[in-house]
GROMACS .gro file of C-alpha atoms in nm:
model
  133
    1MET     CA    1 -10.135  10.745  11.395
    2SER     CA    2  -9.805  10.551  11.410
    3LEU     CA    3  -9.714  10.327  11.698
    4PRO     CA    4  -9.464  10.454  11.954
    5ASN     CA    5  -9.111  10.316  11.961
    6LEU     CA    6  -9.118  10.062  12.245
    7GLU     CA    7  -8.746  10.097  12.317
    8GLU     CA    8  -8.822  10.431  12.479
    9PHE     CA    9  -9.035  10.249  12.739
   10SER     CA   10  -8.829   9.937  12.804
   11SER     CA   11  -8.715  10.042  13.152
   12SER     CA   12  -9.051  10.179  13.264
   13SER     CA   13  -9.281  10.018  13.521
   14GLY     CA   14  -9.642   9.939  13.432
   15ASP     CA   15  -9.785  10.265  13.570
   16GLU     CA   16  -9.507  10.475  13.417
   17LEU     CA   17  -9.564  10.300  13.088
   18ARG     CA   18  -9.936  10.383  13.090
   19THR     CA   19  -9.866  10.746  13.174
   20ASP     CA   20  -9.597  10.774  12.906
   21LEU     CA   21  -9.819  10.611  12.645
   22LYS     CA   22 -10.111  10.835  12.738
   23SER     CA   23  -9.906  11.151  12.701
   24LEU     CA   24  -9.749  11.029  12.376
   25ILE     CA   25 -10.090  10.949  12.228
   26HIS     CA   26 -10.223  11.295  12.330
   27GLN     CA   27  -9.915  11.460  12.176
   28ARG     CA   28  -9.986  11.288  11.847
   29GLY     CA   29 -10.352  11.389  11.850
   30GLY     CA   30 -10.508  11.057  11.941
   31THR     CA   31 -10.753  10.964  12.211
   32TYR     CA   32 -10.663  10.753  12.509
   33ASP     CA   33 -10.912  10.499  12.633
   34THR     CA   34 -10.770  10.280  12.907
   35GLU     CA   35 -11.027  10.011  12.853
   36GLU     CA   36 -10.962  10.002  12.481
   37LEU     CA   37 -10.582   9.991  12.517
   38TRP     CA   38 -10.554   9.723  12.784
   39ARG     CA   39 -10.846   9.490  12.721
   40LYS     CA   40 -10.797   9.173  12.524
   41THR     CA   41 -10.878   9.181  12.160
   42PRO     CA   42 -11.223   9.035  12.098
   43GLU     CA   43 -11.246   8.687  11.960
   44TYR     CA   44 -11.289   8.670  11.585
   45GLU     CA   45 -11.648   8.604  11.494
   46PHE     CA   46 -11.683   8.341  11.225
   47THR     CA   47 -11.934   8.401  10.951
   48GLU     CA   48 -12.160   8.126  10.823
   49ASP     CA   49 -11.937   8.103  10.516
   50ASP     CA   50 -11.629   8.055  10.738
   51LYS     CA   51 -11.810   7.785  10.934
   52GLN     CA   52 -11.916   7.607  10.616
   53ARG     CA   53 -11.561   7.617  10.481
   54ALA     CA   54 -11.428   7.481  10.811
   55GLU     CA   55 -11.685   7.200  10.807
   56GLN     CA   56 -11.600   7.122  10.444
   57ARG     CA   57 -11.227   7.110  10.528
   58LYS     CA   58 -11.303   6.884  10.823
   59GLU     CA   59 -11.512   6.653  10.602
   60ASN     CA   60 -11.246   6.653  10.328
   61ASN     CA   61 -10.984   6.568  10.589
   62LYS     CA   62 -11.196   6.276  10.717
   63VAL     CA   63 -11.233   6.142  10.363
   64ALA     CA   64 -10.860   6.182  10.293
   65ALA     CA   65 -10.766   6.013  10.620
   66LYS     CA   66 -11.000   5.721  10.549
   67LYS     CA   67 -10.862   5.690  10.197
   68SER     CA   68 -10.507   5.695  10.334
   69ARG     CA   69 -10.586   5.425  10.592
   70LEU     CA   70 -10.746   5.204  10.325
   71LYS     CA   71 -10.447   5.253  10.095
   72LYS     CA   72 -10.209   5.159  10.375
   73LYS     CA   73 -10.421   4.852  10.460
   74HIS     CA   74 -10.420   4.739  10.094
   75GLN     CA   75 -10.044   4.787  10.077
   76LEU     CA   76  -9.997   4.589  10.397
   77ASP     CA   77 -10.226   4.311  10.271
   78GLY     CA   78 -10.026   4.300   9.948
   79LEU     CA   79  -9.698   4.281  10.137
   80GLU     CA   80  -9.828   4.001  10.361
   81LYS     CA   81  -9.946   3.807  10.055
   82ARG     CA   82  -9.607   3.862   9.890
   83ALA     CA   83  -9.429   3.741  10.207
   84VAL     CA   84  -9.633   3.418  10.206
   85GLU     CA   85  -9.554   3.366   9.836
   86LEU     CA   86  -9.182   3.426   9.894
   87LYS     CA   87  -9.172   3.186  10.190
   88SER     CA   88  -9.338   2.919   9.979
   89GLN     CA   89  -9.096   2.984   9.693
   90ARG     CA   90  -8.801   2.968   9.934
   91MET     CA   91  -8.914   2.630  10.069
   92GLN     CA   92  -8.957   2.502   9.714
   93LEU     CA   93  -8.607   2.624   9.621
   94LEU     CA   94  -8.456   2.466   9.934
   95ARG     CA   95  -8.616   2.132   9.845
   96GLU     CA   96  -8.488   2.166   9.488
   97ARG     CA   97  -8.138   2.247   9.614
   98GLN     CA   98  -8.145   1.942   9.843
   99ARG     CA   99  -8.263   1.721   9.555
  100LEU     CA  100  -7.988   1.855   9.327
  101ASN     CA  101  -7.721   1.806   9.596
  102GLN     CA  102  -7.834   1.445   9.638
  103GLU     CA  103  -7.827   1.392   9.262
  104ARG     CA  104  -7.478   1.546   9.242
  105GLU     CA  105  -7.356   1.309   9.516
  106LYS     CA  106  -7.503   1.009   9.333
  107LEU     CA  107  -7.338   1.117   9.006
  108LYS     CA  108  -7.008   1.179   9.183
  109GLN     CA  109  -7.020   0.834   9.339
  110LEU     CA  110  -7.109   0.679   9.003
  111LEU     CA  111  -6.824   0.860   8.831
  112LEU     CA  112  -6.582   0.767   9.108
  113HIS     CA  113  -6.687   0.404   9.087
  114HIS     CA  114  -6.648   0.413   8.710
  115ALA     CA  115  -6.305   0.582   8.736
  116THR     CA  116  -6.175   0.319   8.977
  117THR     CA  117  -6.311   0.018   8.789
  118CYS     CA  118  -6.262   0.120   8.424
  119PRO     CA  119  -5.906   0.077   8.295
  120GLY     CA  120  -5.950   0.346   8.024
  121VAL     CA  121  -5.995   0.639   8.264
  122SER     CA  122  -5.689   0.858   8.277
  123ASP     CA  123  -5.488   0.927   8.593
  124CYS     CA  124  -5.568   1.296   8.556
  125LEU     CA  125  -5.941   1.229   8.589
  126LYS     CA  126  -5.875   1.004   8.892
  127ARG     CA  127  -5.676   1.285   9.060
  128LYS     CA  128  -5.958   1.534   8.995
  129LEU     CA  129  -6.210   1.294   9.142
  130ASP     CA  130  -5.993   1.256   9.452
  131ILE     CA  131  -6.032   1.630   9.511
  132TYR     CA  132  -6.413   1.594   9.542
  133GLN     CA  133  -6.396   1.324   9.811
   0.00000   0.00000   0.00000
């Protein structure tokens, strides 16, 4: 038996709808049981196999979630270790830069002293050294 077209009943009240459905079902050769038509559909009954599959999925999900949390923790630990290493490297590079700047200043002063005291240094070199002061 095919289902009735619900557009025919869109303006009907509840009682009119029941009456119309009842007559339509009788016209098409079906039986009309009020209880059967209007009661809620029964809950699906799970078989033991369904329950086992659900439990297995639940267990698999627990294992996957635990694995995911451990992976995330390892990644975070690795990132924290890398951050400590990079901070240490940065401090080392800053100290090296400071040492090199000091050495550059010493060499500049030595060259400037040499340029002002040595008669063989050209005027061009003296002008270039003046730029760095």
